[in-house]
Short mmCIF file of C-alpha atoms and ligand atoms in Angstrom, two decimals:
data_model
loop_
_atom_site.label_atom_id
_atom_site.label_comp_id
_atom_site.label_asym_id
_atom_site.label_seq_id
_atom_site.Cartn_x
_atom_site.Cartn_y
_atom_site.Cartn_z
CA MET A 282 42.58 10.85 -65.64
CA LEU A 283 41.62 7.21 -64.88
CA LYS A 284 41.50 7.65 -61.29
CA GLU A 285 39.88 11.36 -61.47
CA SER A 286 37.11 9.94 -64.18
CA TRP A 287 36.07 6.83 -61.93
CA SER A 288 34.76 9.49 -59.19
CA LEU A 289 32.74 10.93 -61.80
CA ILE A 290 31.34 7.94 -62.13
CA GLU A 291 31.76 5.76 -58.58
CA GLU A 292 28.49 6.57 -57.31
CA HIS A 293 26.20 4.99 -60.11
CA GLN A 294 28.99 1.69 -59.91
CA GLU A 295 24.85 -1.35 -60.38
CA LYS A 296 23.81 1.32 -63.41
CA VAL A 297 27.78 1.31 -64.84
CA ALA A 298 27.16 -2.48 -64.54
CA GLY A 299 24.31 -2.87 -65.11
CA TYR A 300 24.71 -0.35 -68.78
CA PHE A 301 28.57 -1.86 -69.13
CA TYR A 302 26.02 -6.01 -69.25
CA ALA A 303 23.39 -4.37 -71.43
CA ARG A 304 25.73 -2.69 -73.66
CA MET A 305 28.36 -5.71 -74.33
CA PHE A 306 25.05 -8.45 -74.35
CA LEU A 307 23.22 -6.82 -76.95
CA SER A 308 26.43 -6.20 -79.62
CA HIS A 309 27.80 -9.89 -79.05
CA PRO A 310 24.79 -12.29 -77.40
CA GLU A 311 27.06 -14.91 -77.35
CA LEU A 312 28.96 -14.15 -74.93
CA ARG A 313 25.99 -14.28 -72.51
CA ASP A 314 27.17 -17.50 -72.18
CA LEU A 315 29.72 -16.76 -70.32
CA PHE A 316 28.45 -15.30 -67.79
CA PRO A 317 26.55 -17.26 -64.53
CA VAL A 318 22.75 -17.27 -65.53
CA HIS A 319 22.30 -15.25 -63.06
CA MET A 320 23.34 -11.65 -62.87
CA ASP A 321 23.19 -10.21 -59.30
CA MET A 322 25.04 -6.39 -60.29
CA GLN A 323 26.09 -6.31 -56.98
CA ARG A 324 28.65 -9.24 -57.43
CA SER A 325 29.59 -8.33 -60.63
CA ARG A 326 32.80 -9.43 -60.85
CA LEU A 327 34.43 -8.38 -64.04
CA LEU A 328 33.59 -5.02 -64.24
CA GLY A 329 34.76 -3.90 -60.44
CA ALA A 330 37.70 -6.39 -61.12
CA ILE A 331 38.52 -4.56 -64.22
CA VAL A 332 38.19 -1.01 -63.49
CA THR A 333 40.60 -1.84 -60.49
CA ALA A 334 43.30 -3.75 -62.42
CA VAL A 335 42.98 -0.18 -64.63
CA GLN A 336 44.02 1.98 -62.04
CA THR A 337 46.43 0.24 -59.95
CA LEU A 338 48.63 -0.19 -63.25
CA GLU A 339 51.22 2.83 -62.07
CA ASP A 340 53.20 -0.07 -61.97
CA PRO A 341 53.07 -2.12 -64.23
CA GLU A 342 55.39 -4.44 -64.11
CA LYS A 343 54.21 -5.08 -60.83
CA PHE A 344 50.82 -6.03 -61.76
CA ASP A 345 52.90 -9.07 -64.70
CA SER A 346 52.33 -11.97 -63.73
CA TYR A 347 48.90 -11.51 -61.42
CA LEU A 348 47.72 -9.89 -65.46
CA ARG A 349 49.26 -12.41 -67.23
CA GLY A 350 47.46 -15.82 -64.37
CA LEU A 351 44.11 -14.12 -64.11
CA GLY A 352 44.06 -14.03 -68.87
CA ARG A 353 45.31 -16.77 -67.86
CA ASP A 354 42.40 -18.15 -65.22
CA HIS A 355 40.03 -16.78 -67.87
CA ARG A 356 40.83 -19.49 -70.72
CA LYS A 357 37.75 -21.37 -67.63
CA PHE A 358 35.12 -19.28 -68.88
CA HIS A 359 35.60 -19.55 -72.36
CA VAL A 360 37.03 -16.25 -73.25
CA GLU A 361 38.75 -16.11 -76.62
CA PRO A 362 40.70 -13.11 -77.63
CA GLU A 363 38.57 -10.92 -80.04
CA HIS A 364 35.96 -10.88 -76.54
CA TYR A 365 38.88 -8.69 -75.02
CA GLU A 366 37.93 -5.39 -78.51
CA VAL A 367 34.02 -5.88 -77.10
CA VAL A 368 34.24 -5.40 -73.08
CA GLY A 369 36.66 -2.91 -73.38
CA GLY A 370 34.08 -0.78 -76.24
CA ALA A 371 31.19 -1.51 -73.94
CA LEU A 372 32.83 -0.60 -70.44
CA ILE A 373 34.57 2.92 -72.43
CA GLU A 374 30.78 3.95 -72.68
CA ALA A 375 29.02 2.92 -70.13
CA MET A 376 31.57 4.97 -68.16
CA ARG A 377 31.00 8.09 -70.76
CA GLN A 378 27.29 6.99 -70.10
CA TYR A 379 26.87 7.98 -66.27
CA ALA A 380 29.28 10.19 -66.83
CA GLY A 381 27.85 12.95 -68.29
CA GLU A 382 28.95 16.35 -68.90
CA SER A 383 32.20 16.05 -67.71
CA TRP A 384 33.78 12.74 -68.90
CA SER A 385 36.28 14.49 -72.04
CA VAL A 386 38.24 12.55 -74.88
CA GLU A 387 40.74 12.34 -72.64
CA TYR A 388 39.84 10.24 -70.12
CA ASP A 389 38.31 7.76 -72.89
CA GLN A 390 41.65 7.41 -73.72
CA ALA A 391 43.13 7.69 -70.71
CA TRP A 392 40.96 4.20 -70.24
CA ALA A 393 41.59 2.89 -73.55
CA ASP A 394 45.44 3.33 -73.36
CA ALA A 395 45.35 1.34 -70.12
CA TYR A 396 42.87 -1.12 -70.95
CA ALA A 397 44.78 -2.40 -73.82
CA VAL A 398 47.75 -2.18 -71.75
CA ILE A 399 46.05 -5.50 -69.74
CA ALA A 400 44.45 -6.72 -72.12
CA SER A 401 47.62 -7.71 -73.97
CA LYS A 402 49.29 -9.27 -71.03
CA MET A 403 46.64 -11.63 -70.15
CA LEU A 404 46.51 -12.09 -73.33
CA SER A 405 49.82 -13.27 -73.73
CA GLY A 406 49.48 -15.86 -70.02
CA ALA A 407 46.78 -17.31 -72.00
CA GLU A 408 48.54 -18.36 -74.26
CA ALA A 409 51.44 -19.58 -72.97
CA ASP A 410 49.86 -22.00 -70.80
CA THR A 411 49.99 -25.78 -71.42
CA ASN A 412 46.83 -26.89 -68.85
CA PRO A 413 43.00 -27.36 -70.26
CA PRO A 414 41.26 -24.05 -69.05
CA TYR A 415 39.96 -26.67 -66.38
CA TRP A 416 38.96 -30.36 -65.53
CA TYR A 417 36.79 -32.36 -64.63
CA ALA A 418 36.56 -34.07 -61.28
CA GLU A 419 34.15 -36.43 -59.81
CA VAL A 420 32.93 -36.35 -56.28
CA VAL A 421 33.68 -39.10 -54.56
CA ALA A 422 33.13 -38.02 -50.98
CA HIS A 423 31.11 -35.63 -48.73
CA GLU A 424 30.20 -35.20 -45.86
CA ARG A 425 28.71 -32.87 -44.00
CA ARG A 426 30.17 -31.52 -40.46
CA ALA A 427 28.84 -28.97 -38.79
CA GLN A 428 25.57 -27.32 -39.82
CA ASP A 429 27.02 -25.02 -42.13
CA ILE A 430 30.41 -26.92 -42.92
CA ALA A 431 31.36 -29.62 -45.01
CA VAL A 432 34.78 -31.48 -46.42
CA PHE A 433 34.88 -33.16 -49.05
CA THR A 434 36.58 -34.85 -51.82
CA VAL A 435 37.08 -34.81 -55.51
CA GLN A 436 38.57 -37.52 -58.24
CA PRO A 437 39.41 -35.34 -60.97
CA LEU A 438 39.80 -37.89 -64.17
CA GLN A 439 43.35 -36.02 -65.39
CA PRO A 440 46.43 -35.50 -62.42
CA LEU A 441 46.12 -31.26 -61.25
CA GLU A 442 49.71 -30.39 -60.45
CA PHE A 443 48.82 -28.78 -57.45
CA ARG A 444 51.41 -27.85 -54.25
CA ALA A 445 50.35 -27.59 -51.00
CA GLY A 446 48.91 -24.67 -49.97
CA GLN A 447 47.36 -23.11 -53.51
CA TYR A 448 44.66 -22.70 -53.96
CA VAL A 449 41.56 -24.21 -57.34
CA SER A 450 38.83 -22.56 -58.19
CA VAL A 451 35.62 -24.53 -58.26
CA GLU A 452 32.44 -24.48 -60.50
CA CYS A 453 29.26 -26.65 -60.11
CA PRO A 454 27.55 -27.14 -62.67
CA ARG A 455 24.63 -28.90 -61.87
CA ILE A 456 23.63 -26.57 -58.79
CA GLN A 457 25.32 -22.94 -60.09
CA PRO A 458 26.63 -23.01 -63.85
CA ARG A 459 29.43 -20.60 -64.25
CA LEU A 460 29.65 -19.53 -61.71
CA TRP A 461 33.30 -19.90 -60.03
CA ARG A 462 34.77 -19.75 -56.89
CA THR A 463 38.23 -20.29 -55.14
CA TYR A 464 38.62 -22.33 -52.23
CA SER A 465 42.11 -23.90 -50.95
CA VAL A 466 43.06 -27.91 -51.68
CA ALA A 467 43.75 -29.33 -47.60
CA ASN A 468 45.66 -32.61 -48.41
CA ALA A 469 48.89 -32.83 -50.37
CA PRO A 470 48.95 -34.43 -53.46
CA ARG A 471 48.65 -37.64 -53.09
CA ARG A 472 49.06 -40.55 -55.65
CA ASP A 473 45.68 -41.01 -56.36
CA ASN A 474 45.28 -37.81 -56.66
CA THR A 475 42.26 -36.92 -54.90
CA ILE A 476 42.04 -33.84 -53.60
CA GLU A 477 40.04 -32.70 -50.46
CA PHE A 478 38.09 -29.74 -50.43
CA HIS A 479 36.63 -28.20 -46.38
CA VAL A 480 33.40 -25.40 -46.71
CA ARG A 481 31.47 -23.22 -45.07
CA ALA A 482 28.26 -21.80 -46.18
CA VAL A 483 28.65 -17.66 -45.71
CA GLY A 484 25.13 -16.67 -44.98
CA ALA A 485 24.00 -15.29 -48.54
CA GLY A 486 26.37 -17.35 -50.69
CA TRP A 487 25.39 -18.79 -53.35
CA VAL A 488 28.69 -20.90 -54.82
CA SER A 489 29.52 -21.96 -50.75
CA SER A 490 25.51 -23.12 -49.90
CA ALA A 491 25.24 -24.86 -52.45
CA LEU A 492 28.99 -26.75 -52.11
CA VAL A 493 27.82 -27.80 -48.09
CA ARG A 494 23.52 -28.24 -48.62
CA ARG A 495 23.10 -29.47 -52.27
CA LEU A 496 26.48 -31.10 -53.75
CA GLU A 497 26.61 -35.27 -53.72
CA VAL A 498 28.82 -38.13 -54.38
CA GLY A 499 29.01 -38.41 -58.42
CA ASP A 500 28.06 -35.12 -58.81
CA MET A 501 31.03 -33.77 -61.38
CA ILE A 502 32.70 -30.47 -61.09
CA ARG A 503 35.20 -28.11 -63.24
CA LEU A 504 38.42 -26.91 -61.15
CA ALA A 505 40.18 -24.95 -62.88
CA ALA A 506 44.69 -23.95 -63.00
CA PRO A 507 45.75 -23.69 -58.53
CA MET A 508 47.02 -20.34 -58.28
CA GLY A 509 48.60 -19.17 -54.42
CA SER A 510 51.87 -19.01 -53.03
CA MET A 511 50.79 -19.83 -49.25
CA THR A 512 53.71 -22.79 -49.96
CA LEU A 513 56.67 -23.98 -47.76
CA ASP A 514 59.54 -22.25 -48.31
CA ARG A 515 61.86 -26.12 -47.70
CA ARG A 516 65.05 -24.19 -46.61
CA SER A 517 63.72 -23.91 -44.27
CA THR A 518 64.90 -24.16 -40.49
CA ARG A 519 62.60 -22.41 -39.02
CA ASP A 520 59.90 -22.98 -35.92
CA THR A 521 56.55 -22.33 -37.86
CA VAL A 522 52.82 -21.02 -36.94
CA PHE A 523 50.16 -21.74 -38.40
CA ILE A 524 46.78 -19.56 -37.45
CA ALA A 525 43.45 -20.64 -38.92
CA GLY A 526 40.08 -19.37 -38.57
CA GLY A 527 36.93 -22.44 -39.39
CA THR A 528 38.24 -23.26 -42.91
CA GLY A 529 40.73 -21.29 -42.98
CA LEU A 530 42.31 -24.79 -42.09
CA ALA A 531 42.28 -26.41 -45.33
CA PRO A 532 44.79 -24.83 -47.01
CA ILE A 533 47.46 -24.85 -43.18
CA LYS A 534 45.88 -28.56 -43.11
CA SER A 535 47.57 -29.42 -46.82
CA LEU A 536 50.72 -27.85 -45.56
CA LEU A 537 50.66 -29.75 -42.03
CA GLU A 538 50.36 -33.09 -44.46
CA GLU A 539 52.69 -32.35 -46.71
CA LEU A 540 55.20 -30.90 -43.58
CA THR A 541 54.66 -35.14 -41.97
CA ARG A 542 56.35 -36.50 -45.36
CA TYR A 543 59.68 -34.50 -44.40
CA ASN A 544 59.73 -32.58 -41.70
CA ARG A 545 61.69 -33.78 -38.42
CA THR A 546 63.79 -30.67 -37.00
CA ARG A 547 60.84 -28.30 -36.78
CA TRP A 548 59.02 -27.57 -33.85
CA VAL A 549 55.42 -26.83 -35.87
CA HIS A 550 52.52 -24.62 -33.35
CA VAL A 551 48.68 -24.62 -35.14
CA PHE A 552 46.15 -22.28 -33.38
CA PHE A 553 42.72 -23.20 -34.60
CA GLY A 554 39.70 -20.92 -33.97
CA ALA A 555 35.94 -20.88 -34.21
CA ARG A 556 32.46 -19.38 -32.88
CA ASN A 557 31.88 -22.44 -31.07
CA ARG A 558 33.31 -26.07 -31.34
CA GLU A 559 30.97 -27.31 -33.77
CA ASP A 560 32.50 -24.98 -36.66
CA LEU A 561 36.22 -27.05 -34.95
CA TYR A 562 35.04 -29.26 -37.35
CA ASP A 563 38.33 -30.97 -37.62
CA LEU A 564 39.23 -32.08 -34.96
CA PRO A 565 39.63 -35.10 -33.75
CA ASP A 566 41.87 -35.53 -37.66
CA LEU A 567 44.15 -32.64 -35.88
CA ASN A 568 45.09 -34.79 -32.52
CA ARG A 569 45.73 -37.46 -33.70
CA LEU A 570 47.92 -35.70 -35.82
CA ALA A 571 49.53 -34.23 -32.12
CA ALA A 572 49.67 -37.62 -31.09
CA ARG A 573 51.74 -38.94 -34.31
CA TYR A 574 54.65 -36.35 -34.73
CA PRO A 575 56.01 -35.61 -31.44
CA TRP A 576 57.45 -31.92 -33.50
CA LEU A 577 53.65 -30.49 -33.42
CA SER A 578 51.17 -28.91 -30.90
CA VAL A 579 47.65 -28.45 -31.60
CA VAL A 580 45.91 -25.22 -29.86
CA THR A 581 41.72 -24.03 -30.13
CA ALA A 582 40.40 -21.34 -28.74
CA CYS A 583 35.92 -20.53 -29.32
CA SER A 584 34.74 -17.49 -29.32
CA ASP A 585 31.98 -18.12 -28.79
CA ASP A 586 31.35 -20.75 -27.01
CA PRO A 587 31.64 -20.09 -23.02
CA THR A 588 32.08 -24.42 -21.75
CA PHE A 589 34.71 -24.87 -24.75
CA PRO A 590 37.25 -26.81 -22.70
CA GLY A 591 40.83 -25.07 -24.89
CA GLU A 592 41.24 -21.49 -24.68
CA GLN A 593 38.58 -18.17 -25.02
CA GLY A 594 38.88 -15.10 -27.12
CA GLN A 595 39.42 -15.32 -31.17
CA ILE A 596 41.97 -16.55 -32.54
CA SER A 597 44.30 -13.84 -33.35
CA ASP A 598 44.54 -12.77 -29.62
CA VAL A 599 44.99 -16.61 -28.23
CA VAL A 600 48.22 -16.98 -29.90
CA ALA A 601 49.03 -14.01 -28.61
CA ARG A 602 49.60 -15.04 -25.37
CA TYR A 603 51.68 -18.48 -26.65
CA GLY A 604 54.80 -16.05 -27.82
CA PRO A 605 57.33 -14.34 -27.47
CA TRP A 606 57.06 -15.60 -31.90
CA ASN A 607 59.98 -13.19 -33.62
CA GLU A 608 62.19 -16.28 -34.76
CA HIS A 609 59.15 -18.58 -36.60
CA ASP A 610 57.52 -18.76 -39.85
CA PHE A 611 54.30 -18.21 -40.30
CA PHE A 612 50.38 -19.20 -42.27
CA VAL A 613 46.97 -17.15 -41.48
CA SER A 614 44.03 -18.15 -43.22
CA GLY A 615 40.77 -17.29 -42.22
CA SER A 616 38.17 -14.81 -43.50
CA GLY A 617 38.53 -11.40 -43.78
CA PRO A 618 38.81 -9.45 -40.33
CA MET A 619 40.77 -13.00 -39.06
CA VAL A 620 43.84 -12.42 -41.23
CA LYS A 621 43.36 -8.57 -40.57
CA ALA A 622 42.93 -9.24 -36.60
CA THR A 623 45.71 -12.05 -36.82
CA LEU A 624 48.08 -10.10 -38.90
CA LYS A 625 48.08 -7.02 -36.78
CA THR A 626 48.80 -8.47 -33.11
CA LEU A 627 51.76 -10.35 -34.95
CA ALA A 628 53.25 -6.98 -36.43
CA GLU A 629 52.56 -5.80 -32.71
CA GLN A 630 54.80 -8.82 -31.49
CA GLN A 631 57.18 -7.65 -33.42
CA VAL A 632 57.05 -10.48 -36.74
CA PRO A 633 58.45 -8.52 -39.48
CA SER A 634 55.87 -9.62 -42.50
CA ILE A 635 58.89 -11.25 -44.52
CA ARG A 636 58.03 -14.34 -42.63
CA ILE A 637 54.55 -14.11 -43.28
CA LYS A 638 52.38 -15.77 -45.70
CA TYR A 639 48.78 -15.85 -45.38
CA ASP A 640 45.08 -16.26 -47.36
CA SER A 641 42.57 -14.07 -46.66
CA PHE A 642 39.00 -15.94 -48.02
CA SER A 643 37.48 -12.16 -47.93
CA GLU A 644 37.67 -8.43 -47.67
CA MET A 645 40.18 -7.33 -45.36
CA ALA A 646 38.68 -4.46 -45.26
C1 FAD B 102 42.49 -17.03 -51.96
C2 FAD B 102 41.58 -18.24 -51.36
C3 FAD B 102 40.74 -19.76 -51.53
C4 FAD B 102 39.87 -20.12 -50.34
N1 FAD B 102 39.35 -20.87 -49.91
C5 FAD B 102 38.21 -21.18 -49.38
C6 FAD B 102 38.33 -22.87 -48.33
O1 FAD B 102 38.24 -23.24 -48.11
N2 FAD B 102 36.94 -23.09 -48.39
C7 FAD B 102 35.32 -22.08 -47.98
O2 FAD B 102 34.77 -22.19 -47.04
N3 FAD B 102 35.92 -20.35 -48.37
C8 FAD B 102 36.78 -20.71 -48.89
N4 FAD B 102 37.35 -18.92 -49.63
C9 FAD B 102 35.80 -18.19 -49.58
C10 FAD B 102 35.38 -18.41 -51.06
O3 FAD B 102 35.73 -18.60 -52.46
C11 FAD B 102 33.64 -18.40 -51.41
O4 FAD B 102 34.13 -16.40 -51.61
C12 FAD B 102 33.24 -17.80 -50.22
O5 FAD B 102 32.44 -19.48 -49.95
C13 FAD B 102 31.82 -17.43 -50.28
O6 FAD B 102 31.06 -17.91 -51.96
P1 FAD B 102 29.29 -17.16 -52.04
O7 FAD B 102 29.88 -18.04 -53.32
O8 FAD B 102 29.14 -18.67 -51.58
O9 FAD B 102 29.69 -16.02 -51.05
P2 FAD B 102 28.82 -15.26 -52.85
O10 FAD B 102 27.45 -16.00 -52.90
O11 FAD B 102 30.28 -14.72 -53.23
O12 FAD B 102 28.91 -13.98 -51.26
C14 FAD B 102 27.67 -13.59 -50.14
C15 FAD B 102 28.07 -12.51 -49.95
O13 FAD B 102 29.22 -13.19 -48.32
C16 FAD B 102 29.69 -12.54 -48.00
N5 FAD B 102 31.44 -13.58 -47.90
C17 FAD B 102 31.79 -13.79 -48.78
N6 FAD B 102 33.00 -14.48 -47.65
C18 FAD B 102 32.70 -14.81 -46.39
C19 FAD B 102 33.08 -15.15 -46.05
N7 FAD B 102 33.91 -16.30 -45.43
N8 FAD B 102 32.97 -14.72 -44.27
C20 FAD B 102 31.68 -13.46 -44.12
N9 FAD B 102 30.90 -12.91 -45.47
C21 FAD B 102 32.21 -13.57 -46.42
C22 FAD B 102 30.75 -12.07 -49.57
O14 FAD B 102 30.52 -10.95 -49.68
C23 FAD B 102 29.22 -11.30 -49.46
O15 FAD B 102 28.54 -10.53 -49.61
C24 FAD B 102 38.48 -18.91 -50.67
C25 FAD B 102 38.21 -17.86 -50.69
C26 FAD B 102 40.33 -17.09 -51.63
C27 FAD B 102 40.68 -16.64 -52.10
C1 HEM B 103 41.37 -6.14 -68.67
C2 HEM B 103 40.25 -7.35 -69.05
C3 HEM B 103 39.74 -7.87 -67.92
C4 HEM B 103 40.45 -8.24 -66.76
C5 HEM B 103 40.99 -7.40 -66.11
C6 HEM B 103 39.54 -9.10 -66.53
C7 HEM B 103 38.99 -9.86 -64.34
C8 HEM B 103 38.15 -10.24 -64.07
C9 HEM B 103 38.65 -10.79 -62.75
C10 HEM B 103 39.42 -10.02 -61.69
C11 HEM B 103 37.22 -11.53 -63.10
C12 HEM B 103 36.91 -12.34 -61.40
C13 HEM B 103 37.77 -13.65 -61.89
C14 HEM B 103 36.86 -14.78 -60.50
O1 HEM B 103 35.81 -14.16 -60.70
O2 HEM B 103 37.40 -15.85 -60.94
C15 HEM B 103 36.51 -11.74 -63.95
C16 HEM B 103 35.91 -12.39 -64.42
C17 HEM B 103 34.48 -12.67 -65.17
N1 HEM B 103 35.81 -12.38 -66.83
FE1 HEM B 103 36.95 -10.71 -66.70
N2 HEM B 103 38.42 -9.82 -67.09
C18 HEM B 103 39.00 -8.93 -68.28
C19 HEM B 103 38.58 -8.88 -68.99
C20 HEM B 103 37.60 -10.54 -70.01
C21 HEM B 103 37.00 -10.54 -71.00
C22 HEM B 103 37.71 -9.65 -72.58
C23 HEM B 103 36.32 -11.23 -71.14
C24 HEM B 103 34.74 -12.02 -71.80
C25 HEM B 103 33.71 -11.76 -71.99
C26 HEM B 103 35.68 -11.54 -69.31
C27 HEM B 103 34.92 -12.58 -68.96
C28 HEM B 103 34.31 -13.00 -67.80
C29 HEM B 103 33.66 -13.72 -66.84
C30 HEM B 103 32.62 -14.09 -67.78
C31 HEM B 103 33.91 -13.10 -65.28
C32 HEM B 103 33.01 -14.25 -64.04
C33 HEM B 103 32.54 -13.53 -63.62
C34 HEM B 103 30.88 -13.81 -62.94
O3 HEM B 103 31.28 -15.02 -61.64
O4 HEM B 103 30.08 -13.18 -62.51
N3 HEM B 103 37.12 -11.20 -68.77
N4 HEM B 103 36.95 -11.33 -64.57
#
């Protein structure tokens, strides 16, 4: 019923989102301050996210931990338990408004029931969390490594515990207040608690271009609790292959740094690809690691730089040329298309999917 009813309004999504927010802010103006200053319906994260969550509720157990995590994460938006009812009500009203006469009381009930299950899981996740909702961190270094790539380091005011390979949500109150995006931590946990990020400014991207072009040493940013499961299994004895596209190197670098602390026995291969040599922004440091640790090898490739002396082509194709890879653990990170192409290559190479962990920075469609 959820899918059937959604099909009645799917093509009016932007209008539904507009109505949803207008309705919610009219009845509860105090909620406006939770949302970004510039609301862009095409980028409306909340409505799309709720619809996806509700529609995937066929297997509630499977989504339990995701929804609990989402609820925990919503503490950074200052969401309170009483807000859930307001959002749920506005959502159903907006759908009813645009569905026309085909909408029914049964549809109303189906959405209300599904929303209630999701909200209660999110709320219980939020209640159980003992961490602060977010951490303030001061920018202590900021370096432009390429036209649209920056590497910067922050010092959290309170320690923020994370595992190598995880990512955190980042917001810069001075430049883009209340706009949060996720970025991978590019280092293993350090004694001084500093955290490094590698960010590429994407096309019309709001947060990434602010972080690359406008962030300055001394700025205070906010970070939310670490997430993600692209972490190392210390018990595995298999050799490891890391495949990174562009700033997809960030979590790979973190995992590599962790390996340098204990690895003696596993061969580790890093495949690092970008469009041109300028975008291989961290190569000197990777080469330094490879010179120091005999178990580490680094292969670089450019897809759009014919005179580059390393490999030519997409990194997913380059990996295939170096196989066979059927005995290895894999970690893949980069843009959606890069991750998708790499997973396809690995499937063709008969790599069991259970041995592959990946983080996709954008849609894989
Ligand atoms: C788990 C995870 C970890 C991430 N880690 C990093 C990281 O370490 N470094 C990093 O630079 N980014 C990382 N990202 C991507 C980051 O979260 C943002 O999506 C990205 O910076 C764009 O945000 P924005 O606000 O600038 O763009 P938005 O305003 O959100 O989007 C602008 C447009 O660009 C498109 N777009 C978004 N990302 C990309 C992309 N990668 N390539 C092409 N088009 C894109 C969007 O579809 C949209 O149309 C990560 C994403 C995820 C999900
Ligand atoms: C079923 C309930 C809900 C679901 C499934 C849900 C899901 C999501 C998801 C997945 C995101 C994007 C995550 C991100 O950008 O970090 C999001 C963003 C957000 N949510 Fe929720 N949410 C729910 C309820 C609420 C409620 C009750 C509020 C309170 C008003 C709220 C406020 C926000 C805000 C402020 C954002 C950021 C919006 C933006 O950046 O454009 N959410 N939500």
